[in-house]
Amino acid sequence: MIISYPLIKPKYYKSLLIDLLNFIKSPKDKPSIEKSTTHKIYDTVGLFFIKIIFSITLASLLQFIYEPENLTSTSMSERFAPILLLLVGGIILPILEETTFRLSLRFNPIYFALTSGTFTYYIITKAVFKSRLSLLDETFWFRIIIGIAVVLIMYLVGRTKNIKIILQNYWHKHFRSIYYFSCIGFAWLHIFNFELNLINLLWLPFLTLPQLFSAFIAGYTRIAFGFQYPLLLHMATNTLFLSLTFLHLD
């Protein structure tokens, strides 16, 4: 079937939003319709446009009400030259975050192990050492080693026949909760981008709304199309906003 430029048709975006909202209301661990690679690419690009419009609109509204400083963006801008910033912020961090929050939406022992390892790295970096994911400080190699150790342990555990069956059944039975948990976890952990004070914690659900919407889209595309699609979507979003930051600085 030949697609005739759907990205310029308003009805196409309406259809995309309906599919997305239907999935959010009733998430399933398998795609409802198998689509061609061409369809997947068009849908991913369309969702990227929807995500950008939503993010910019929401950010514009929030800045009139409350806009705390994003400490992560400030820290990265100070530590990295523009090219390195694009590499870290536009490629490395999206790989880390997508592996942590989206890869294991479809259960597989190696996916489960990688997610466990990156999630451990994420938590001990942010909550234990109160550091930055990309910061090469005195704790960096310790955090990396712990993450790798967790990957190896969870892979050995997850590939054990009985445990693998238990986990597969659990994923299928509780996928709805797993999807919602991954979305909320992804969004709310971004509170570490800001100073952890009472006001920011109270504003948590509102400050992280753009990330929550992004997570809904990423989870949907991961299940419907495959892991590479939310990963590329995440990379494109980060690269776009980092590039806009450079223009603003100029």
Coordinates of N, CA and C in Angstrom, one line a residue:
M1 N 0.9 -1.2 0.0 CA 0.0 0.0 0.0 C 0.9 1.3 0.0
I2 N 0.6 2.2 -0.9 CA 1.4 3.4 -1.0 C 0.7 4.5 -0.1
I3 N 1.5 5.1 0.7 CA 1.0 6.2 1.6 C 1.3 7.5 0.9
S4 N 0.3 8.3 0.8 CA 0.4 9.6 0.1 C 0.5 10.8 1.1
Y5 N 1.8 11.0 1.5 CA 2.1 12.1 2.4 C 1.1 12.4 3.5
P6 N 1.0 11.4 4.4 CA 0.0 11.5 5.5 C 0.4 12.7 6.5
L7 N 1.7 13.0 6.6 CA 2.1 14.0 7.6 C 1.6 15.4 7.3
I8 N 1.0 15.7 6.2 CA 0.4 17.0 5.9 C -1.1 17.0 6.0
K9 N -1.7 15.9 6.5 CA -3.1 15.7 6.6 C -3.6 15.8 8.1
P10 N -4.4 16.8 8.4 CA -4.9 16.9 9.8 C -5.5 15.6 10.3
K11 N -6.3 14.9 9.5 CA -7.0 13.7 9.9 C -6.0 12.6 10.3
Y12 N -4.8 12.6 9.7 CA -3.8 11.7 10.1 C -3.4 11.8 11.6
Y13 N -3.2 13.1 12.0 CA -2.8 13.4 13.4 C -3.9 13.0 14.3
K14 N -5.1 13.2 13.9 CA -6.3 12.9 14.7 C -6.3 11.3 14.9
S15 N -6.0 10.6 13.9 CA -6.0 9.2 13.9 C -4.9 8.7 14.9
L16 N -3.7 9.3 14.7 CA -2.6 9.0 15.6 C -2.9 9.2 17.1
L17 N -3.5 10.3 17.4 CA -3.9 10.6 18.8 C -4.9 9.6 19.3
I18 N -5.9 9.2 18.5 CA -6.9 8.3 18.9 C -6.2 6.9 19.2
D19 N -5.3 6.5 18.4 CA -4.6 5.2 18.6 C -3.7 5.3 19.9
L20 N -3.1 6.5 20.1 CA -2.3 6.7 21.3 C -3.1 6.7 22.5
L21 N -4.2 7.4 22.5 CA -5.1 7.5 23.7 C -5.8 6.1 24.0
N22 N -6.1 5.4 23.0 CA -6.7 4.1 23.2 C -5.7 3.1 23.9
F23 N -4.4 3.3 23.4 CA -3.4 2.4 24.1 C -3.2 2.9 25.5
I24 N -3.1 4.2 25.8 CA -2.9 4.7 27.1 C -4.1 4.2 28.1
K25 N -5.3 4.2 27.6 CA -6.5 3.8 28.4 C -6.4 2.3 28.6
S26 N -6.0 1.5 27.6 CA -6.0 0.1 27.8 C -4.7 -0.5 27.1
P27 N -3.5 -0.4 27.8 CA -2.3 -0.9 27.2 C -2.2 -2.4 27.2
K28 N -1.7 -2.9 26.0 CA -1.5 -4.3 25.9 C -0.1 -4.6 25.4
D29 N 0.5 -5.7 25.8 CA 1.9 -6.0 25.5 C 2.2 -6.5 24.1
K30 N 1.2 -6.4 23.2 CA 1.4 -6.7 21.8 C 0.7 -5.7 21.0
P31 N 1.3 -5.4 19.8 CA 0.7 -4.4 18.9 C -0.7 -4.9 18.4
S32 N -1.7 -4.0 18.4 CA -3.0 -4.4 17.9 C -3.0 -4.6 16.4
I33 N -2.1 -3.9 15.7 CA -2.1 -4.0 14.2 C -0.6 -4.1 13.8
E34 N -0.3 -5.0 13.0 CA 1.1 -5.1 12.4 C 1.2 -4.1 11.3
K35 N 2.2 -3.2 11.3 CA 2.4 -2.2 10.3 C 3.7 -2.4 9.6
S36 N 3.7 -1.9 8.4 CA 5.0 -1.9 7.6 C 6.0 -0.9 8.2
T37 N 7.2 -1.1 7.8 CA 8.3 -0.2 8.3 C 7.9 1.3 7.9
T38 N 7.4 1.5 6.6 CA 7.1 2.8 6.2 C 6.0 3.4 7.1
H39 N 5.0 2.6 7.4 CA 3.9 3.1 8.3 C 4.5 3.5 9.7
K40 N 5.4 2.7 10.2 CA 6.0 2.9 11.5 C 6.8 4.2 11.5
I41 N 7.6 4.4 10.4 CA 8.4 5.6 10.3 C 7.5 6.9 10.3
Y42 N 6.4 6.8 9.4 CA 5.5 7.9 9.4 C 4.8 8.2 10.7
D43 N 4.4 7.1 11.4 CA 3.7 7.3 12.7 C 4.7 7.9 13.7
T44 N 5.9 7.4 13.7 CA 6.9 7.9 14.7 C 7.2 9.4 14.4
V45 N 7.3 9.8 13.2 CA 7.5 11.2 12.9 C 6.3 12.0 13.2
G46 N 5.1 11.5 13.0 CA 3.9 12.2 13.3 C 3.8 12.4 14.8
L47 N 4.1 11.4 15.6 CA 4.1 11.5 17.1 C 5.2 12.4 17.6
F48 N 6.3 12.5 16.9 CA 7.3 13.4 17.2 C 6.8 14.9 17.1
F49 N 6.1 15.2 16.0 CA 5.5 16.5 15.9 C 4.5 16.8 17.0
I50 N 3.7 15.8 17.3 CA 2.7 16.0 18.3 C 3.4 16.2 19.7
K51 N 4.4 15.5 19.9 CA 5.1 15.6 21.2 C 5.8 17.0 21.3
I52 N 6.4 17.5 20.2 CA 7.1 18.8 20.3 C 6.1 19.9 20.5
I53 N 4.9 19.8 19.8 CA 3.9 20.9 20.0 C 3.4 20.9 21.4
F54 N 3.1 19.7 21.9 CA 2.6 19.6 23.3 C 3.7 20.1 24.3
S55 N 4.9 19.7 24.1 CA 6.0 20.1 25.1 C 6.2 21.6 25.1
I56 N 6.2 22.2 23.9 CA 6.5 23.7 23.8 C 5.3 24.4 24.3
T57 N 4.1 24.0 24.0 CA 2.9 24.6 24.6 C 2.8 24.6 26.1
L58 N 3.1 23.4 26.6 CA 3.0 23.2 28.1 C 4.1 24.0 28.8
A59 N 5.4 24.0 28.2 CA 6.5 24.7 28.8 C 6.2 26.2 28.8
S60 N 5.6 26.7 27.7 CA 5.2 28.1 27.6 C 4.2 28.5 28.7
L61 N 3.3 27.6 28.9 CA 2.3 27.9 30.0 C 2.9 27.9 31.4
L62 N 3.7 26.9 31.6 CA 4.3 26.7 32.9 C 5.2 27.9 33.3
Q63 N 5.9 28.4 32.3 CA 6.9 29.4 32.6 C 6.2 30.7 33.1
F64 N 4.9 30.9 32.9 CA 4.2 32.0 33.4 C 3.7 31.8 34.8
I65 N 3.8 30.5 35.2 CA 3.3 30.2 36.6 C 4.4 29.9 37.5
Y66 N 5.3 29.0 37.1 CA 6.4 28.6 37.9 C 7.4 27.9 37.1
E67 N 8.7 28.4 37.1 CA 9.7 27.8 36.2 C 11.0 27.7 37.0
P68 N 11.3 26.7 37.8 CA 12.5 26.5 38.5 C 13.7 26.3 37.5
E69 N 14.9 26.5 38.0 CA 16.1 26.3 37.1 C 16.3 24.8 36.9
N70 N 16.6 24.4 35.7 CA 16.9 23.1 35.4 C 18.4 22.9 35.6
L71 N 18.7 22.3 36.8 CA 20.1 22.1 37.2 C 20.9 21.2 36.3
T72 N 20.3 20.2 35.8 CA 20.9 19.2 34.9 C 21.4 19.9 33.6
S73 N 20.5 20.7 33.0 CA 20.9 21.4 31.7 C 22.0 22.4 32.0
T74 N 21.9 23.1 33.1 CA 23.0 24.0 33.4 C 24.3 23.4 33.6
S75 N 24.2 22.2 34.4 CA 25.5 21.5 34.7 C 26.1 21.0 33.4
M76 N 25.3 20.4 32.5 CA 25.8 19.8 31.3 C 26.4 20.9 30.4
S77 N 25.7 22.0 30.3 CA 26.2 23.1 29.4 C 27.6 23.6 29.9
E78 N 27.8 23.6 31.2 CA 29.0 24.0 31.8 C 30.1 23.0 31.6
R79 N 29.8 21.7 31.6 CA 30.8 20.7 31.6 C 31.2 20.2 30.2
F80 N 30.4 20.5 29.2 CA 30.6 19.9 27.9 C 30.7 21.0 26.8
A81 N 31.6 20.8 25.8 CA 31.6 21.7 24.6 C 30.3 21.3 23.8
P82 N 29.9 22.1 22.9 CA 28.6 21.9 22.1 C 28.6 20.5 21.5
I83 N 29.7 20.1 20.8 CA 29.6 18.8 20.2 C 29.5 17.6 21.2
L84 N 30.2 17.7 22.3 CA 30.1 16.7 23.3 C 28.8 16.7 24.0
L85 N 28.2 17.9 24.1 CA 26.9 18.0 24.7 C 25.8 17.3 23.9
L86 N 25.9 17.5 22.6 CA 25.0 16.8 21.7 C 25.2 15.3 21.7
L87 N 26.5 14.8 21.8 CA 26.8 13.4 21.9 C 26.2 12.8 23.2
V88 N 26.4 13.5 24.3 CA 26.0 13.0 25.6 C 24.5 13.1 25.7
G89 N 24.0 14.4 25.5 CA 22.6 14.6 25.7 C 21.7 14.1 24.6
G90 N 22.2 14.0 23.4 CA 21.4 13.6 22.3 C 21.5 12.2 21.9
I91 N 22.5 11.5 22.4 CA 22.7 10.0 22.1 C 22.8 9.1 23.3
I92 N 23.8 9.4 24.2 CA 24.1 8.5 25.3 C 23.0 8.5 26.3
L93 N 22.6 9.7 26.8 CA 21.5 9.7 27.8 C 20.2 9.1 27.3
P94 N 19.8 9.4 26.0 CA 18.6 8.7 25.5 C 18.7 7.2 25.5
I95 N 19.9 6.6 25.2 CA 20.1 5.2 25.2 C 19.9 4.7 26.6
L96 N 20.5 5.4 27.6 CA 20.4 5.0 29.0 C 19.0 5.0 29.5
E97 N 18.3 6.1 29.2 CA 16.9 6.2 29.7 C 15.9 5.3 29.0
E98 N 16.1 5.1 27.7 CA 15.2 4.2 27.0 C 15.4 2.7 27.4
T99 N 16.7 2.4 27.7 CA 17.0 1.0 28.2 C 16.4 0.8 29.6
T100 N 16.4 1.9 30.4 CA 15.9 1.8 31.7 C 14.4 1.7 31.8
F101 N 13.7 2.5 31.0 CA 12.3 2.6 31.1 C 11.4 2.0 30.0
R102 N 12.0 1.7 28.9 CA 11.2 1.1 27.8 C 11.6 -0.3 27.3
L103 N 12.9 -0.6 27.4 CA 13.3 -1.9 26.8 C 12.6 -3.1 27.3
S104 N 12.4 -3.1 28.6 CA 11.7 -4.3 29.3 C 10.2 -4.2 29.3
L105 N 9.6 -3.3 28.5 CA 8.2 -3.4 28.4 C 7.8 -4.7 27.7
R106 N 8.7 -5.2 26.9 CA 8.5 -6.5 26.4 C 9.5 -7.4 27.1
F107 N 9.0 -8.4 27.8 CA 9.9 -9.2 28.6 C 10.8 -10.1 27.8
N108 N 12.1 -10.1 28.2 CA 13.1 -10.9 27.7 C 14.2 -10.9 28.7
P109 N 14.8 -12.1 29.1 CA 15.8 -12.1 30.1 C 16.9 -11.0 30.0
I110 N 17.4 -10.9 28.7 CA 18.5 -9.9 28.5 C 18.0 -8.5 28.7
Y111 N 16.8 -8.2 28.2 CA 16.2 -6.9 28.3 C 16.0 -6.6 29.8
F112 N 15.5 -7.6 30.6 CA 15.2 -7.4 32.0 C 16.6 -7.2 32.7
A113 N 17.6 -7.8 32.3 CA 18.9 -7.6 33.0 C 19.5 -6.2 32.7
L114 N 19.4 -5.8 31.4 CA 19.9 -4.5 31.0 C 19.1 -3.4 31.7
T115 N 17.8 -3.5 31.8 CA 17.0 -2.6 32.5 C 17.3 -2.5 34.0
S116 N 17.5 -3.7 34.6 CA 17.8 -3.7 36.0 C 19.2 -3.0 36.3
G117 N 20.1 -3.2 35.4 CA 21.5 -2.6 35.6 C 21.4 -1.1 35.4
T118 N 20.8 -0.6 34.3 CA 20.7 0.8 34.1 C 19.8 1.5 35.1
F119 N 18.8 0.8 35.6 CA 17.9 1.4 36.6 C 18.7 1.6 37.9
T120 N 19.5 0.6 38.2 CA 20.4 0.6 39.4 C 21.4 1.8 39.3
Y121 N 22.0 1.9 38.1 CA 22.9 3.0 37.9 C 22.2 4.4 38.1
Y122 N 21.0 4.5 37.6 CA 20.2 5.7 37.6 C 19.9 6.0 39.1
I123 N 19.5 5.1 39.9 CA 19.1 5.3 41.3 C 20.2 5.7 42.2
I124 N 21.3 4.9 42.1 CA 22.5 5.2 43.0 C 23.1 6.5 42.6
T125 N 23.0 6.8 41.3 CA 23.6 8.1 40.9 C 22.8 9.3 41.4
K126 N 21.5 9.2 41.2 CA 20.6 10.3 41.6 C 20.3 10.4 43.1
A127 N 19.9 9.3 43.6 CA 19.4 9.3 45.0 C 20.4 9.0 46.0
V128 N 21.4 8.2 45.7 CA 22.4 7.8 46.7 C 23.6 8.8 46.7
F129 N 24.2 9.0 45.6 CA 25.4 9.9 45.5 C 25.0 11.4 45.1
K130 N 23.7 11.6 44.7 CA 23.2 12.9 44.3 C 24.1 13.5 43.3
S131 N 24.5 12.7 42.3 CA 25.4 13.1 41.2 C 24.6 13.2 39.9
R132 N 25.3 13.4 38.8 CA 24.7 13.4 37.5 C 25.1 12.2 36.7
L133 N 24.1 11.8 35.9 CA 24.3 10.5 35.1 C 25.6 10.6 34.3
S134 N 25.9 11.7 33.8 CA 27.1 11.9 32.8 C 28.3 12.5 33.5
L135 N 28.3 12.6 34.9 CA 29.4 13.3 35.6 C 30.5 12.3 35.9
L136 N 31.7 12.5 35.4 CA 32.8 11.6 35.6 C 33.5 12.0 36.9
D137 N 32.8 11.8 38.1 CA 33.4 12.1 39.4 C 34.0 10.9 40.0
E138 N 34.4 11.0 41.3 CA 35.1 9.9 41.9 C 34.2 8.7 42.1
T139 N 32.9 8.8 42.0 CA 32.0 7.7 42.1 C 31.6 7.0 40.8
F140 N 32.0 7.6 39.7 CA 31.6 7.1 38.4 C 31.8 5.7 38.1
W141 N 33.1 5.2 38.3 CA 33.4 3.8 38.0 C 32.7 2.9 39.0
F142 N 32.6 3.3 40.2 CA 31.8 2.5 41.2 C 30.4 2.3 40.7
R143 N 29.8 3.4 40.3 CA 28.4 3.3 39.8 C 28.3 2.4 38.6
I144 N 29.3 2.5 37.7 CA 29.3 1.6 36.5 C 29.5 0.2 36.8
I145 N 30.4 -0.1 37.7 CA 30.7 -1.5 38.1 C 29.5 -2.1 38.8
I146 N 28.8 -1.4 39.7 CA 27.6 -1.9 40.3 C 26.5 -2.2 39.3
G147 N 26.4 -1.3 38.3 CA 25.4 -1.5 37.3 C 25.6 -2.7 36.4
I148 N 26.9 -2.9 36.1 CA 27.3 -4.1 35.3 C 27.1 -5.4 36.1
A149 N 27.4 -5.3 37.4 CA 27.2 -6.5 38.3 C 25.7 -6.9 38.3
V150 N 24.9 -5.9 38.4 CA 23.4 -6.2 38.5 C 23.0 -6.8 37.2
V151 N 23.5 -6.3 36.0 CA 23.1 -6.9 34.7 C 23.5 -8.4 34.7
L152 N 24.7 -8.7 35.1 CA 25.1 -10.1 35.1 C 24.3 -11.0 36.0
I153 N 24.0 -10.5 37.2 CA 23.3 -11.3 38.2 C 21.8 -11.5 37.7
M154 N 21.2 -10.4 37.2 CA 19.8 -10.5 36.8 C 19.7 -11.3 35.5
Y155 N 20.7 -11.3 34.7 CA 20.6 -12.2 33.5 C 20.6 -13.6 33.9
L156 N 21.5 -14.0 34.8 CA 21.6 -15.4 35.2 C 20.4 -15.8 35.9
V157 N 19.8 -14.9 36.7 CA 18.5 -15.2 37.4 C 17.4 -15.3 36.4
G158 N 17.3 -14.4 35.5 CA 16.2 -14.3 34.6 C 16.1 -15.4 33.5
R159 N 17.3 -16.0 33.2 CA 17.3 -17.0 32.2 C 17.1 -18.4 32.8
T160 N 17.0 -18.5 34.1 CA 16.6 -19.7 34.8 C 15.2 -20.1 34.4
K161 N 15.0 -21.3 33.9 CA 13.8 -21.7 33.3 C 12.5 -21.4 34.1
N162 N 12.5 -21.8 35.3 CA 11.3 -21.6 36.2 C 11.0 -20.1 36.4
I163 N 12.1 -19.3 36.7 CA 12.0 -17.9 37.0 C 11.6 -17.2 35.7
K164 N 12.1 -17.6 34.6 CA 11.8 -17.0 33.3 C 10.3 -17.1 33.0
I165 N 9.7 -18.3 33.3 CA 8.3 -18.5 33.0 C 7.5 -17.7 34.0
I166 N 7.9 -17.6 35.2 CA 7.1 -16.8 36.2 C 7.1 -15.3 35.8
L167 N 8.3 -14.8 35.4 CA 8.4 -13.4 35.0 C 7.6 -13.1 33.7
Q168 N 7.6 -14.1 32.7 CA 6.9 -13.9 31.5 C 5.4 -13.8 31.8
N169 N 4.9 -14.7 32.6 CA 3.5 -14.7 33.0 C 3.1 -13.4 33.8
Y170 N 4.0 -13.0 34.6 CA 3.7 -11.8 35.4 C 3.7 -10.6 34.5
W171 N 4.6 -10.5 33.5 CA 4.6 -9.4 32.6 C 3.3 -9.3 31.8
H172 N 2.9 -10.5 31.3 CA 1.7 -10.5 30.5 C 0.4 -10.1 31.3
K173 N 0.4 -10.7 32.5 CA -0.8 -10.4 33.4 C -0.9 -9.0 33.9
H174 N 0.3 -8.4 34.2 CA 0.3 -7.1 34.9 C 0.9 -6.0 33.9
F175 N 0.8 -6.2 32.6 CA 1.5 -5.3 31.7 C 0.9 -3.9 31.9
R176 N -0.4 -3.7 32.1 CA -1.0 -2.4 32.3 C -0.3 -1.6 33.4
S177 N -0.1 -2.3 34.6 CA 0.6 -1.6 35.7 C 2.1 -1.3 35.4
I178 N 2.7 -2.3 34.7 CA 4.1 -2.1 34.3 C 4.3 -0.9 33.4
Y179 N 3.4 -0.7 32.5 CA 3.4 0.4 31.5 C 3.2 1.7 32.3
Y180 N 2.2 1.8 33.1 CA 2.0 3.0 33.9 C 3.1 3.3 34.8
F181 N 3.7 2.3 35.5 CA 4.8 2.5 36.4 C 6.0 3.1 35.6
S182 N 6.3 2.5 34.5 CA 7.4 3.0 33.7 C 7.2 4.4 33.3
C183 N 6.0 4.8 32.9 CA 5.7 6.2 32.5 C 5.9 7.2 33.6
I184 N 5.2 6.8 34.8 CA 5.3 7.7 35.9 C 6.7 7.8 36.5
G185 N 7.4 6.6 36.5 CA 8.7 6.6 37.0 C 9.7 7.4 36.2
F186 N 9.5 7.3 34.9 CA 10.4 8.1 34.0 C 10.1 9.6 34.2
A187 N 8.9 10.0 34.3 CA 8.5 11.4 34.5 C 9.0 11.9 35.8
W188 N 8.6 11.2 36.9 CA 8.9 11.7 38.3 C 10.4 11.7 38.6
L189 N 11.1 10.8 38.1 CA 12.6 10.8 38.4 C 13.3 12.1 37.8
H190 N 12.6 12.8 36.9 CA 13.1 14.0 36.3 C 13.1 15.1 37.3
I191 N 12.5 14.9 38.5 CA 12.5 15.9 39.6 C 13.9 16.2 40.0
F192 N 14.8 15.2 39.8 CA 16.2 15.4 40.2 C 16.9 16.4 39.3
N193 N 16.2 16.8 38.2 CA 16.8 17.9 37.3 C 16.7 19.2 38.1
F194 N 15.9 19.3 39.1 CA 15.6 20.6 39.8 C 16.1 20.4 41.3
E195 N 16.2 21.6 41.9 CA 16.6 21.6 43.3 C 15.5 20.8 44.1
L196 N 15.9 19.9 45.0 CA 14.9 19.2 45.8 C 14.5 20.0 47.0
N197 N 13.5 20.9 46.8 CA 13.0 21.6 47.9 C 11.5 21.4 47.9
L198 N 10.8 21.8 49.0 CA 9.4 21.5 49.2 C 8.5 22.0 48.0
I199 N 8.8 23.2 47.5 CA 8.0 23.8 46.5 C 8.1 22.9 45.2
N200 N 9.3 22.6 44.8 CA 9.4 21.7 43.6 C 8.8 20.4 43.8
L201 N 8.9 19.8 45.0 CA 8.2 18.5 45.2 C 6.7 18.6 45.1
L202 N 6.2 19.7 45.6 CA 4.7 19.9 45.5 C 4.3 20.1 44.0
W203 N 5.2 20.7 43.3 CA 4.9 21.0 41.8 C 5.3 19.8 40.9
L204 N 5.8 18.7 41.6 CA 6.3 17.6 40.8 C 5.3 17.1 39.7
P205 N 4.0 16.9 39.9 CA 3.2 16.3 38.9 C 3.1 17.3 37.7
F206 N 3.2 18.6 37.9 CA 3.1 19.6 36.9 C 4.4 19.8 36.1
L207 N 5.5 19.9 36.9 CA 6.8 20.1 36.3 C 7.2 19.0 35.4
T208 N 6.7 17.8 35.6 CA 7.1 16.6 34.9 C 6.0 16.1 33.9
L209 N 5.0 17.0 33.6 CA 4.0 16.6 32.6 C 4.6 16.4 31.2
P210 N 5.5 17.3 30.8 CA 6.1 17.0 29.4 C 6.8 15.6 29.4
Q211 N 7.5 15.2 30.4 CA 8.1 13.9 30.4 C 7.1 12.8 30.5
L212 N 6.0 13.0 31.2 CA 5.0 12.0 31.3 C 4.3 11.7 30.0
F213 N 4.0 12.8 29.2 CA 3.4 12.7 27.9 C 4.4 12.0 27.0
S214 N 5.7 12.3 27.1 CA 6.8 11.7 26.3 C 6.8 10.2 26.6
A215 N 6.7 9.9 27.9 CA 6.7 8.5 28.3 C 5.6 7.7 27.7
F216 N 4.4 8.3 27.7 CA 3.2 7.6 27.1 C 3.5 7.3 25.7
I217 N 4.0 8.3 24.9 CA 4.3 8.1 23.5 C 5.4 7.0 23.3
A218 N 6.5 7.1 24.1 CA 7.6 6.2 24.0 C 7.2 4.8 24.3
G219 N 6.4 4.6 25.3 CA 5.9 3.2 25.6 C 5.0 2.7 24.6
Y220 N 4.2 3.5 24.0 CA 3.3 3.1 22.9 C 4.1 2.7 21.7
T221 N 5.1 3.5 21.3 CA 5.9 3.2 20.1 C 6.8 2.0 20.3
R222 N 7.2 1.8 21.6 CA 8.1 0.6 21.9 C 7.3 -0.7 21.6
I223 N 6.0 -0.7 22.1 CA 5.2 -1.9 21.9 C 4.7 -2.1 20.5
A224 N 4.3 -1.0 19.9 CA 3.6 -1.0 18.6 C 4.6 -1.2 17.5
F225 N 5.8 -0.6 17.6 CA 6.8 -0.6 16.5 C 8.1 -1.3 16.8
G226 N 8.6 -1.2 18.0 CA 9.9 -1.8 18.3 C 10.8 -0.8 19.1
F227 N 11.8 -1.2 19.8 CA 12.6 -0.4 20.7 C 13.3 0.7 19.9
Q228 N 13.7 0.5 18.7 CA 14.5 1.5 18.0 C 13.7 2.8 17.7
Y229 N 12.4 2.7 17.7 CA 11.5 3.9 17.4 C 11.5 4.9 18.5
P230 N 11.1 4.4 19.7 CA 11.2 5.4 20.8 C 12.6 5.9 21.1
L231 N 13.6 5.1 20.8 CA 15.0 5.6 21.0 C 15.3 6.7 20.1
L232 N 15.0 6.5 18.8 CA 15.2 7.6 17.8 C 14.4 8.8 18.1
L233 N 13.2 8.6 18.6 CA 12.3 9.7 18.9 C 12.9 10.5 20.1
H234 N 13.4 9.8 21.1 CA 14.1 10.5 22.2 C 15.3 11.2 21.8
M235 N 16.1 10.6 21.0 CA 17.3 11.3 20.5 C 17.0 12.5 19.7
A236 N 16.0 12.4 18.8 CA 15.6 13.6 18.0 C 15.1 14.7 18.9
T237 N 14.3 14.4 19.9 CA 13.8 15.4 20.8 C 14.9 16.1 21.5
N238 N 15.8 15.4 22.2 CA 16.9 15.9 22.9 C 17.8 16.8 22.0
T239 N 18.1 16.3 20.9 CA 19.0 17.0 19.9 C 18.3 18.3 19.5
L240 N 17.0 18.3 19.2 CA 16.3 19.5 18.8 C 16.4 20.6 19.9
F241 N 16.1 20.2 21.2 CA 16.0 21.2 22.2 C 17.4 21.7 22.6
L242 N 18.4 20.8 22.5 CA 19.8 21.2 22.8 C 20.3 22.2 21.7
S243 N 19.9 21.9 20.5 CA 20.3 22.8 19.4 C 19.6 24.2 19.6
L244 N 18.4 24.2 20.0 CA 17.7 25.5 20.3 C 18.4 26.2 21.4
T245 N 18.9 25.5 22.4 CA 19.7 26.1 23.5 C 20.9 26.8 23.0
F246 N 21.6 26.2 22.0 CA 22.8 26.8 21.4 C 22.4 28.1 20.7
L247 N 21.3 28.1 20.0 CA 20.8 29.3 19.3 C 20.5 30.4 20.3
H248 N 19.9 30.0 21.4 CA 19.5 31.0 22.4 C 20.7 31.6 23.1
L249 N 21.8 30.8 23.3 CA 23.0 31.3 23.9 C 23.7 32.2 22.9
D250 N 23.6 32.0 21.6 CA 24.2 32.8 20.6 C 23.5 34.2 20.6

